[in-house]
XYZ file of C-alpha atoms in Angstrom:
667
model
C 52.743 48.499 20.851
C 52.981 45.608 23.296
C 49.375 46.272 24.320
C 48.206 45.551 20.761
C 50.151 42.286 20.614
C 48.749 41.353 24.008
C 45.199 42.125 22.822
C 45.631 40.007 19.680
C 47.049 37.147 21.740
C 44.131 37.381 24.143
C 41.595 37.298 21.318
C 43.311 34.304 19.727
C 43.492 32.361 22.956
C 39.861 32.987 23.881
C 38.389 32.086 20.477
C 35.853 29.283 20.882
C 34.631 26.697 18.450
C 31.150 27.633 17.343
C 28.521 25.426 18.916
C 26.529 23.058 16.792
C 23.003 24.251 16.149
C 19.631 23.377 14.636
C 17.434 25.802 12.705
C 13.664 25.436 13.035
C 10.805 27.857 12.276
C 9.462 29.879 15.185
C 5.861 29.013 14.327
C 4.263 26.274 12.300
C 0.579 25.652 11.532
C -0.314 21.992 11.202
C -3.075 20.121 9.471
C -4.845 17.220 11.141
C -5.889 15.668 7.809
C -3.046 16.379 5.405
C 0.754 16.441 5.254
C 2.331 19.871 5.601
C 6.018 20.369 4.841
C 7.758 22.213 7.673
C 9.739 24.310 5.180
C 6.435 25.813 3.987
C 6.581 27.962 7.134
C 9.276 30.027 5.409
C 12.133 28.525 7.435
C 13.744 25.302 6.256
C 14.922 22.933 9.033
C 18.706 22.477 8.948
C 21.770 21.698 11.075
C 25.142 23.486 11.236
C 28.471 22.734 12.874
C 28.540 19.018 12.003
C 30.548 16.871 9.650
C 28.807 13.506 9.883
C 25.883 13.390 12.264
C 23.228 11.170 13.782
C 19.780 12.820 13.659
C 16.697 11.817 15.625
C 13.343 13.480 14.889
C 10.406 12.857 17.229
C 6.773 14.039 17.198
C 4.769 14.183 20.424
C 1.535 13.735 18.439
C 0.619 12.996 14.843
C 3.035 11.629 12.242
C 6.256 12.725 10.559
C 8.062 11.680 7.391
C 10.924 12.620 5.097
C 10.738 11.941 1.370
C 14.395 12.419 0.399
C 16.808 9.910 1.960
C 19.745 10.002 -0.450
C 23.026 8.692 1.069
C 21.521 8.323 4.551
C 21.959 5.245 6.753
C 19.388 3.880 9.148
C 19.767 3.990 12.916
C 18.950 0.952 15.018
C 15.225 0.694 15.897
C 14.186 3.689 13.775
C 12.158 3.773 10.578
C 11.326 0.078 10.840
C 14.915 -1.128 10.623
C 16.705 -3.722 12.711
C 20.201 -3.455 14.112
C 21.758 -5.117 11.086
C 20.398 -2.416 8.789
C 22.452 0.213 10.576
C 25.648 -1.385 9.336
C 24.427 -1.762 5.767
C 24.887 0.796 3.042
C 21.208 0.839 2.137
C 19.214 4.022 2.518
C 16.404 4.199 5.078
C 13.627 4.271 2.513
C 11.100 3.413 5.198
C 11.563 6.867 6.687
C 8.929 8.167 4.270
C 6.224 5.965 5.747
C 2.881 7.468 6.680
C 2.570 6.413 10.324
C 5.942 7.251 11.895
C 6.262 9.209 15.126
C 10.074 9.142 15.151
C 12.821 9.001 12.530
C 16.540 8.275 12.953
C 19.316 8.410 10.344
C 23.041 9.079 9.866
C 24.665 11.085 7.072
C 26.804 14.028 6.109
C 25.581 17.485 7.070
C 24.702 18.346 3.465
C 22.725 15.118 2.911
C 20.949 15.554 6.247
C 19.912 19.102 5.345
C 18.607 17.875 1.997
C 16.500 15.337 3.884
C 15.245 17.879 6.431
C 13.988 20.087 3.593
C 11.336 17.392 3.009
C 10.407 16.897 6.676
C 6.593 16.861 6.825
C 4.040 16.605 9.624
C 0.391 15.570 9.825
C -1.549 16.030 13.046
C -2.860 18.487 15.610
C -1.074 20.646 18.180
C 2.083 19.253 19.752
C 5.869 19.421 19.320
C 8.565 18.202 16.954
C 11.967 17.626 18.581
C 15.232 17.213 16.675
C 18.383 15.853 18.356
C 21.693 15.775 16.507
C 25.008 14.171 17.503
C 28.351 14.315 15.754
C 29.240 10.713 14.947
C 32.550 8.903 15.300
C 33.685 5.796 13.476
C 32.358 2.670 15.139
C 30.131 4.439 17.675
C 26.527 3.159 17.693
C 23.388 4.461 19.370
C 20.815 2.466 21.336
C 17.362 3.978 21.300
C 16.134 2.194 24.466
C 18.505 3.992 26.870
C 19.950 6.725 24.617
C 23.483 5.457 25.268
C 26.364 5.178 22.807
C 28.618 2.138 22.353
C 31.915 1.335 20.682
C 33.291 -2.172 20.173
C 37.123 -2.071 20.107
C 39.285 -4.977 18.937
C 42.969 -5.802 19.464
C 43.808 -9.202 17.962
C 47.194 -9.463 19.691
C 46.254 -7.790 22.992
C 49.522 -5.832 22.813
C 48.122 -2.411 23.622
C 46.577 -3.299 26.943
C 46.977 -5.835 29.695
C 43.800 -7.898 29.949
C 40.648 -6.588 31.589
C 42.380 -3.875 33.602
C 44.088 -2.521 30.508
C 40.789 -2.502 28.613
C 39.167 -0.680 31.513
C 41.893 1.952 31.496
C 41.409 2.518 27.761
C 37.651 2.819 28.177
C 37.891 5.282 31.076
C 40.326 7.435 29.084
C 38.027 7.640 26.048
C 35.311 10.218 25.386
C 32.562 10.839 22.847
C 30.915 14.251 22.338
C 31.997 15.211 25.851
C 30.756 11.956 27.425
C 33.230 9.883 29.479
C 33.532 6.222 28.615
C 33.574 3.059 30.717
C 33.384 -0.674 30.099
C 29.835 -1.653 29.141
C 27.232 -2.398 31.796
C 24.244 -4.409 30.525
C 20.871 -3.891 32.176
C 18.318 -5.384 29.765
C 17.806 -8.105 27.201
C 17.457 -5.444 24.485
C 20.828 -3.959 25.389
C 22.427 -7.414 25.491
C 20.985 -8.337 22.063
C 22.159 -5.018 20.630
C 25.745 -5.493 21.873
C 25.787 -9.139 20.831
C 24.834 -8.131 17.299
C 27.437 -5.363 17.192
C 30.132 -7.730 18.500
C 29.365 -10.535 16.084
C 29.341 -8.187 13.077
C 32.074 -5.844 14.241
C 34.936 -6.926 11.987
C 34.702 -7.574 8.282
C 38.226 -9.072 8.260
C 38.892 -10.661 11.668
C 42.538 -11.493 10.858
C 44.478 -13.115 13.670
C 41.968 -12.811 16.473
C 39.600 -15.643 17.196
C 36.495 -13.708 18.317
C 36.534 -15.476 21.613
C 34.939 -12.853 23.837
C 34.883 -9.155 24.708
C 35.423 -7.493 28.084
C 32.427 -6.038 29.933
C 32.470 -3.839 33.014
C 31.727 -6.582 35.555
C 34.195 -7.288 38.374
C 34.362 -9.312 41.555
C 37.105 -9.173 44.158
C 38.135 -12.606 45.361
C 35.244 -14.317 47.026
C 32.849 -11.402 46.441
C 29.739 -10.983 44.257
C 30.156 -9.650 40.726
C 29.232 -5.979 40.372
C 29.363 -3.344 37.661
C 32.584 -1.486 38.236
C 32.112 1.976 36.634
C 29.513 4.283 35.167
C 26.073 5.099 36.609
C 25.643 1.441 37.661
C 28.876 1.332 39.665
C 28.441 -0.924 42.686
C 25.243 -2.576 41.375
C 25.280 -6.340 41.895
C 25.166 -8.753 38.979
C 22.967 -11.580 40.245
C 22.977 -15.213 39.261
C 19.277 -15.678 39.934
C 16.114 -13.723 40.628
C 14.645 -10.852 38.611
C 15.679 -7.655 40.388
C 18.594 -7.010 38.021
C 19.335 -8.328 34.557
C 21.896 -11.090 33.988
C 22.779 -13.400 31.117
C 25.308 -15.911 32.473
C 26.131 -18.990 30.457
C 25.108 -22.270 32.000
C 27.267 -23.020 35.036
C 28.725 -19.501 35.204
C 30.139 -17.740 37.173
C 32.071 -20.756 38.463
C 35.477 -19.751 39.785
C 36.410 -17.378 42.565
C 39.782 -16.806 40.929
C 38.113 -15.473 37.793
C 37.214 -11.901 38.687
C 36.307 -10.319 35.332
C 33.253 -10.611 33.042
C 33.229 -11.224 29.285
C 30.575 -11.785 26.585
C 31.027 -14.899 24.443
C 31.274 -14.838 20.653
C 31.043 -18.613 20.080
C 27.905 -19.775 18.315
C 26.717 -22.133 21.029
C 27.299 -19.510 23.709
C 26.825 -16.314 21.706
C 25.746 -13.358 23.834
C 26.168 -15.265 27.103
C 28.476 -14.116 29.933
C 31.434 -15.784 31.548
C 33.823 -14.919 34.367
C 37.513 -15.191 33.566
C 40.944 -13.983 34.723
C 42.527 -10.657 33.871
C 45.090 -11.658 31.308
C 43.527 -14.416 29.261
C 44.117 -13.463 25.611
C 42.193 -16.495 24.467
C 39.276 -15.304 26.556
C 38.873 -11.766 25.226
C 40.223 -9.960 22.174
C 37.621 -7.116 22.229
C 36.287 -4.668 24.748
C 33.061 -2.695 24.861
C 32.937 1.044 25.692
C 29.701 2.678 26.838
C 28.887 6.414 26.947
C 26.012 7.528 29.150
C 23.716 10.143 27.574
C 22.792 11.507 31.015
C 26.272 12.985 31.231
C 27.015 16.446 29.816
C 27.192 16.511 26.013
C 29.542 18.914 24.263
C 27.800 21.905 22.662
C 30.215 21.713 19.736
C 29.067 18.213 18.786
C 25.468 18.014 20.020
C 22.357 20.120 19.501
C 18.660 19.812 20.180
C 15.682 21.997 19.273
C 11.915 21.788 19.511
C 9.151 23.254 17.396
C 5.747 23.993 18.877
C 2.911 23.051 16.539
C -0.431 24.842 16.329
C -3.444 23.439 14.549
C -5.429 25.453 12.004
C -8.869 26.415 13.290
C -10.329 27.495 9.934
C -9.337 25.080 7.250
C -11.081 21.787 7.848
C -10.886 19.053 5.217
C -14.047 20.211 3.404
C -12.845 23.822 3.200
C -9.518 22.693 1.790
C -11.288 20.532 -0.775
C -13.302 23.582 -1.864
C -10.065 25.518 -2.400
C -8.506 22.638 -4.299
C -11.612 22.127 -6.424
C -11.484 25.738 -7.609
C -7.856 25.330 -8.612
C -8.500 22.062 -10.459
C -11.593 23.474 -12.205
C -9.641 26.560 -13.325
C -6.997 24.383 -14.929
C -9.573 22.019 -16.452
C -11.484 24.876 -18.105
C -8.352 26.099 -19.821
C -7.554 22.558 -20.931
C -11.046 22.051 -22.414
C -10.959 25.398 -24.223
C -7.589 24.590 -25.785
C -8.639 21.075 -26.805
C -11.694 22.197 -28.825
C -9.669 24.791 -30.760
C -6.863 22.367 -31.584
C -9.372 19.784 -32.807
C -10.795 22.382 -35.200
C -7.373 23.379 -36.556
C -6.507 19.737 -37.133
C -9.797 19.235 -39.021
C -9.175 22.145 -41.402
C -5.457 21.428 -41.934
C -5.813 19.650 -45.301
C -8.854 21.547 -46.548
C -8.543 23.826 -49.527
C -11.771 25.685 -48.813
C -13.927 26.904 -45.960
C -16.005 24.050 -44.573
C -18.269 24.428 -41.616
C -18.500 21.705 -39.033
C -21.194 21.168 -36.413
C -20.012 18.769 -33.742
C -22.115 19.264 -30.646
C -22.871 16.211 -28.542
C -26.057 16.150 -26.501
C -25.543 13.687 -23.728
C -28.500 14.027 -21.423
C -29.149 11.124 -19.141
C -32.787 11.260 -18.112
C -34.429 8.378 -16.313
C -37.288 8.628 -18.822
C -36.664 6.866 -22.135
C -39.228 9.133 -23.821
C -37.238 12.225 -22.847
C -34.009 10.660 -24.054
C -35.631 9.852 -27.443
C -36.801 13.436 -27.840
C -33.267 14.687 -27.211
C -31.828 12.210 -29.718
C -34.255 13.379 -32.401
C -33.484 17.010 -31.655
C -29.777 16.267 -31.903
C -30.204 14.502 -35.238
C -32.549 16.918 -36.985
C -31.605 20.369 -35.749
C -28.243 20.594 -34.008
C -25.609 18.940 -36.181
C -26.309 20.745 -39.450
C -23.435 22.003 -41.578
C -23.869 25.667 -42.369
C -21.764 27.730 -44.746
C -22.447 31.432 -44.213
C -20.141 32.932 -46.788
C -17.592 31.720 -49.257
C -14.760 33.312 -47.269
C -15.784 32.086 -43.812
C -16.973 28.958 -42.057
C -18.802 28.629 -38.785
C -18.261 25.635 -36.556
C -19.298 24.310 -33.181
C -17.873 21.704 -30.832
C -18.466 20.517 -27.309
C -20.614 18.491 -24.972
C -23.979 19.389 -23.516
C -25.542 17.025 -21.019
C -26.654 16.191 -17.538
C -25.998 13.457 -15.026
C -22.892 12.272 -13.254
C -19.727 11.666 -15.218
C -17.104 9.216 -14.071
C -14.571 11.374 -12.271
C -12.222 10.243 -9.535
C -9.945 12.437 -7.441
C -8.282 10.893 -4.413
C -7.629 14.263 -2.817
C -11.021 15.884 -3.182
C -13.522 13.056 -2.900
C -15.424 14.981 -5.594
C -18.241 14.039 -7.972
C -18.742 16.086 -11.150
C -22.197 16.546 -12.657
C -23.370 18.268 -15.845
C -19.873 18.876 -17.210
C -20.732 20.974 -20.286
C -18.537 22.827 -22.740
C -19.493 24.530 -26.002
C -17.272 26.316 -28.509
C -18.615 28.421 -31.387
C -16.040 29.546 -33.902
C -15.593 31.477 -37.133
C -12.546 30.931 -39.297
C -11.253 31.408 -42.815
C -8.776 29.595 -45.044
C -5.812 31.665 -46.245
C -2.998 30.992 -48.677
C -1.009 27.706 -48.440
C -3.821 26.149 -46.397
C -3.213 28.496 -43.517
C -6.227 29.470 -41.439
C -7.202 32.198 -39.001
C -10.150 32.196 -36.611
C -11.973 33.484 -33.576
C -13.977 31.374 -31.114
C -16.161 31.716 -28.049
C -15.957 28.931 -25.425
C -18.480 28.391 -22.636
C -17.882 25.869 -19.824
C -20.249 24.871 -17.053
C -20.077 22.132 -14.432
C -21.516 21.233 -11.020
C -19.497 19.607 -8.236
C -20.386 17.813 -5.024
C -17.522 17.495 -2.544
C -16.962 15.238 0.438
C -19.210 13.619 2.975
C -20.103 17.039 4.439
C -21.698 18.001 1.089
C -20.179 21.165 -0.267
C -21.467 22.276 -3.680
C -19.735 24.328 -6.371
C -21.353 25.547 -9.610
C -18.724 26.719 -12.103
C -19.305 28.878 -15.199
C -16.659 30.251 -17.544
C -16.651 32.275 -20.769
C -13.507 32.621 -22.909
C -12.709 34.362 -26.191
C -9.966 32.689 -28.234
C -8.085 33.763 -31.353
C -6.198 31.068 -33.230
C -4.085 30.461 -36.311
C -2.784 27.395 -38.157
C 0.256 27.816 -40.416
C 1.948 25.407 -42.779
C 5.710 25.646 -42.313
C 6.724 23.093 -44.922
C 4.890 20.342 -46.674
C 3.563 17.997 -43.997
C 4.621 20.386 -41.201
C 2.295 22.749 -39.290
C 2.459 25.193 -36.413
C -0.756 25.942 -34.510
C -1.152 28.641 -31.878
C -3.931 30.294 -29.905
C -4.476 33.019 -27.341
C -7.507 33.190 -25.070
C -8.850 35.210 -22.176
C -12.089 35.352 -20.233
C -13.929 35.165 -16.913
C -14.717 32.381 -14.460
C -17.321 32.315 -11.691
C -17.855 29.918 -8.764
C -21.103 29.684 -6.789
C -20.205 27.920 -3.526
C -22.365 26.373 -0.810
C -20.556 25.009 2.283
C -22.522 23.063 4.846
C -22.200 24.295 8.437
C -24.225 22.254 10.939
C -27.676 22.052 9.340
C -27.329 25.207 7.237
C -25.275 26.363 4.253
C -22.888 29.276 3.941
C -22.940 30.680 0.400
C -20.597 32.781 -1.690
C -19.775 33.828 -5.254
C -16.188 34.076 -6.435
C -15.095 35.741 -9.669
C -11.878 35.289 -11.560
C -10.045 36.107 -14.780
C -8.139 33.773 -17.087
C -5.589 34.108 -19.862
C -3.996 31.209 -21.727
C -2.085 30.276 -24.841
C -0.994 27.150 -26.674
C 1.671 26.202 -29.218
C 1.596 22.969 -31.223
C 3.971 21.551 -33.817
C 2.743 18.726 -36.065
C 4.632 16.667 -38.606
C 3.559 13.854 -40.913
C 5.913 11.137 -42.197
C 7.258 11.858 -45.691
C 6.276 8.406 -46.913
C 2.810 8.186 -48.436
C 1.045 5.922 -45.967
C -2.484 4.812 -46.553
C -3.103 5.773 -42.979
C -3.300 9.414 -41.982
C -0.485 9.448 -39.399
C 1.055 12.448 -37.679
C 3.230 13.261 -34.666
C 3.031 16.359 -32.534
C 4.447 18.227 -29.564
C 2.445 20.785 -27.628
C 3.003 23.466 -24.959
C 0.093 25.038 -23.033
C 0.367 28.004 -20.667
C -2.343 29.449 -18.427
C -2.910 31.955 -15.647
C -5.985 32.343 -13.440
C -6.575 35.131 -10.930
C -9.289 34.384 -8.363
C -10.736 37.367 -6.515
C -11.345 37.563 -2.771
C -14.764 36.619 -1.427
C -16.704 36.361 1.837
C -19.363 33.821 2.732
C -22.884 34.771 3.731
C -24.889 32.711 6.183
C -25.681 32.283 9.862
C -22.427 31.163 11.522
C -18.711 30.384 11.025
C -18.420 32.704 8.026
C -15.042 32.679 6.274
C -13.307 35.393 4.238
C -10.860 34.292 1.501
C -8.157 36.504 0.007
C -7.098 36.647 -3.645
C -5.330 33.671 -5.167
C -3.247 33.130 -8.332
C -2.919 29.905 -10.308
C -0.164 29.417 -12.892
C -0.076 26.329 -15.056
C 1.992 24.802 -17.818
C 1.574 21.592 -19.739
C 3.859 19.870 -22.226
C 2.915 16.803 -24.212
C 3.883 14.654 -27.170
C 1.666 12.273 -29.066
C 0.356 11.016 -32.340
C -2.850 10.964 -34.398
C -3.808 8.008 -36.539
C -6.825 7.531 -38.793
C -7.746 5.734 -42.011
C -10.508 6.183 -44.585
C -12.172 2.991 -45.757
C -14.553 3.514 -48.734
C -17.036 1.004 -50.176
C -20.470 1.033 -51.854
C -21.029 4.775 -51.702
C -20.143 4.743 -47.985
C -17.034 5.409 -45.919
C -15.738 4.399 -42.516
C -13.021 6.335 -40.612
C -11.529 4.749 -37.466
C -9.222 7.025 -35.458
C -6.826 6.837 -32.540
C -5.225 9.817 -30.798
C -2.712 9.427 -27.958
C -0.739 11.924 -25.882
C 1.513 11.784 -22.801
C 3.092 14.642 -20.929
C 3.349 16.551 -17.699
C 1.487 19.306 -15.880
C 3.242 21.902 -13.751
C 1.366 24.337 -11.550
C 2.304 27.128 -9.191
C -0.537 28.071 -6.872
C -0.252 30.869 -4.337
C -1.217 30.235 -0.722
C -4.895 30.469 0.074
C -5.289 32.840 3.018
C -8.521 32.885 4.975
C -9.952 33.966 8.292
C -13.220 33.902 10.177
C -15.126 37.135 9.805
C -15.220 37.345 13.618
C -11.437 36.982 13.971
C -8.306 38.713 12.713
C -6.276 35.491 12.747
C -5.327 34.527 9.186
C -4.765 30.887 8.266
C -2.628 30.093 5.243
C -3.079 26.925 3.216
C -0.758 25.895 0.416
C -2.121 23.552 -2.216
C 0.420 20.798 -2.733
C 0.575 17.991 -5.251
C 0.377 20.422 -8.145
C 2.648 18.596 -10.566
C 1.563 15.488 -12.372
C 2.087 13.360 -15.417
C -0.837 12.738 -17.723
C -1.972 10.541 -20.545
C -4.828 11.170 -22.978
C -6.535 8.686 -25.231
C -9.215 9.327 -27.816
C -10.480 6.563 -30.067
C -13.566 5.803 -32.087
C -14.898 6.040 -35.582
C -17.017 8.117 -37.976
C -19.164 6.535 -40.645
C -21.328 7.743 -43.503
C -23.676 5.000 -44.729
C -24.998 5.450 -48.280
C -24.784 9.230 -47.711
C -27.961 8.925 -45.627
C -26.932 7.843 -42.168
C -24.125 9.471 -40.210
C -22.730 7.603 -37.181
C -20.138 8.871 -34.710
C -18.638 7.085 -31.720
C -15.798 8.220 -29.492
C -14.226 7.314 -26.158
C -12.177 9.930 -24.310
C -9.905 9.065 -21.423
C -7.783 11.489 -19.435
C -5.679 10.519 -16.408
C -3.306 12.463 -14.211
C -0.707 10.556 -12.300
C 2.182 11.081 -9.899
C 1.024 13.436 -7.157
C -2.550 14.099 -8.246
C -4.503 10.959 -8.992
C -7.631 11.669 -10.989
C -9.154 10.542 -14.224
C -12.068 11.317 -16.493
C -13.928 9.014 -18.844
C -16.393 10.094 -21.496
C -18.273 8.020 -24.093
C -20.160 9.726 -26.933
C -22.398 8.193 -29.562
C -24.547 9.958 -32.167
C -26.558 8.739 -35.129
C -28.599 10.897 -37.494
C -30.375 10.745 -40.769
C -29.429 13.289 -43.394
C -32.246 15.250 -44.989
C -30.162 17.754 -46.903
């Protein structure tokens, strides 16, 4: 029985406090041209074993940043802050700058781990090092020498006897396993740092007069001042020359009976040194403790870890832009398909019969005016004709067919879009209570030119969409649609003076739900409000380039998207002299959310797989459509519209489109 008690006692007595630690991924692939979040490796950086800690993150090459800094405080000389910022309660917002090689901050363990989740790196091969120290009240860190300092005050000087008592207190103190000593000052930066800490040490000074604080300098009677303790013990404190640092006040040191060194607080002498006697209360009511980092730090309150970075050899900036372009095009095609169908359902909402509508815009931009005139005549005479096939059905068309560059800006891709065409052909029928049901075929085609290295992507898509518009109550409607189809990318990537080519296939499915309500009051204007939810999924198949060199194989990739928006539609019919004029304004704001799986690729000559995650998927958006339709004497039909679409937040791109048609009616 006694053996069991002895064993339990032994286990209890030998239990150790768990050491502080830092978690980092074992491997991490960097990107020389784009930010990559370290947590994307599958392991999120974090610290354990700390309460309140000081964290220093350093990169040997490239740049680092954090984007969440809630409840963190800055550390002197890090993230663009000065010493005074360390004592403030402001967050180190500068830590998310784009050109930092080191970051320092103080916070609770939970807030630090929240920040480390957003730690990102941009650059080539190198290392990221994280150092973490448990903090104590009043202890400050100096980046220049990696030492720690604590300014201690005693207004009445009751707890120690002058300089010798202060020295005894300092030597008896410790911080994270480091032994303390009265401060030794070896540089102007260190002197300025301690001066600032001393001056701002107490928020309520009380009885003490802030005369001076004790430093570690000492001189036996008639001897030269030296630093008494610490790694500089025995080092002379000169009064002239440049071999060692000194900061004596004018005329000091001046008395052989004054054997101890202080730093002044007084404004006219602030930061300067003076020699004084051991017990002068009026001379010193503070003392300065220094802890040398070269000593042995306690494993329970200090941790350090490094992460080796490897640069991706496959995914250069152009290749990544190609991947991104496919994702953006997939989402855009779904958006265009949904827009044409919703426009049709809105058009037929108040109709009591089947009315066909031909609304194709030919927007060719030839350099030849003769060619442009031919297209305009063709558009007027043959394309936009209203056709009623049967009494129970109506056929309609909508879209844009053209050539030439459209105004499209994307800060990520550096992409130009040409020949952005979409055409929808539909068949629908009016049901009871002004409900309608229809089926449509949507075709989308566009050409892209990406980057200075000239990559080209030709995109073609074909979708089949079923749709329905239902009146819930008077002046209330619910519209929905379901579509699916195929998408194809023809890709040419420039390698040296040649092009590697490939074809990539994909499948799409999408749906949309829209609720519309008109005000109950009978306005002259046709005003309505709506909310809309769009959902989409695209599956892109694997593909392999063909060409002469540096061929790349890409694995399958999935793209999920959701969009929610609210907006309003406003129009008004103005009739006069057998003519009418309809100005309109449509506005919508909302947000896009996307989840895109990692793009995995490898050279055909290598088994090494590089993974690239498309970031910046979420964005806000605004849409604006304005213009007018006019019918002049039932002979001339004029249409003008301006479409603007802009994504904001993480993805910054916009599209502008101006359309104008005029035709003479012959039927």
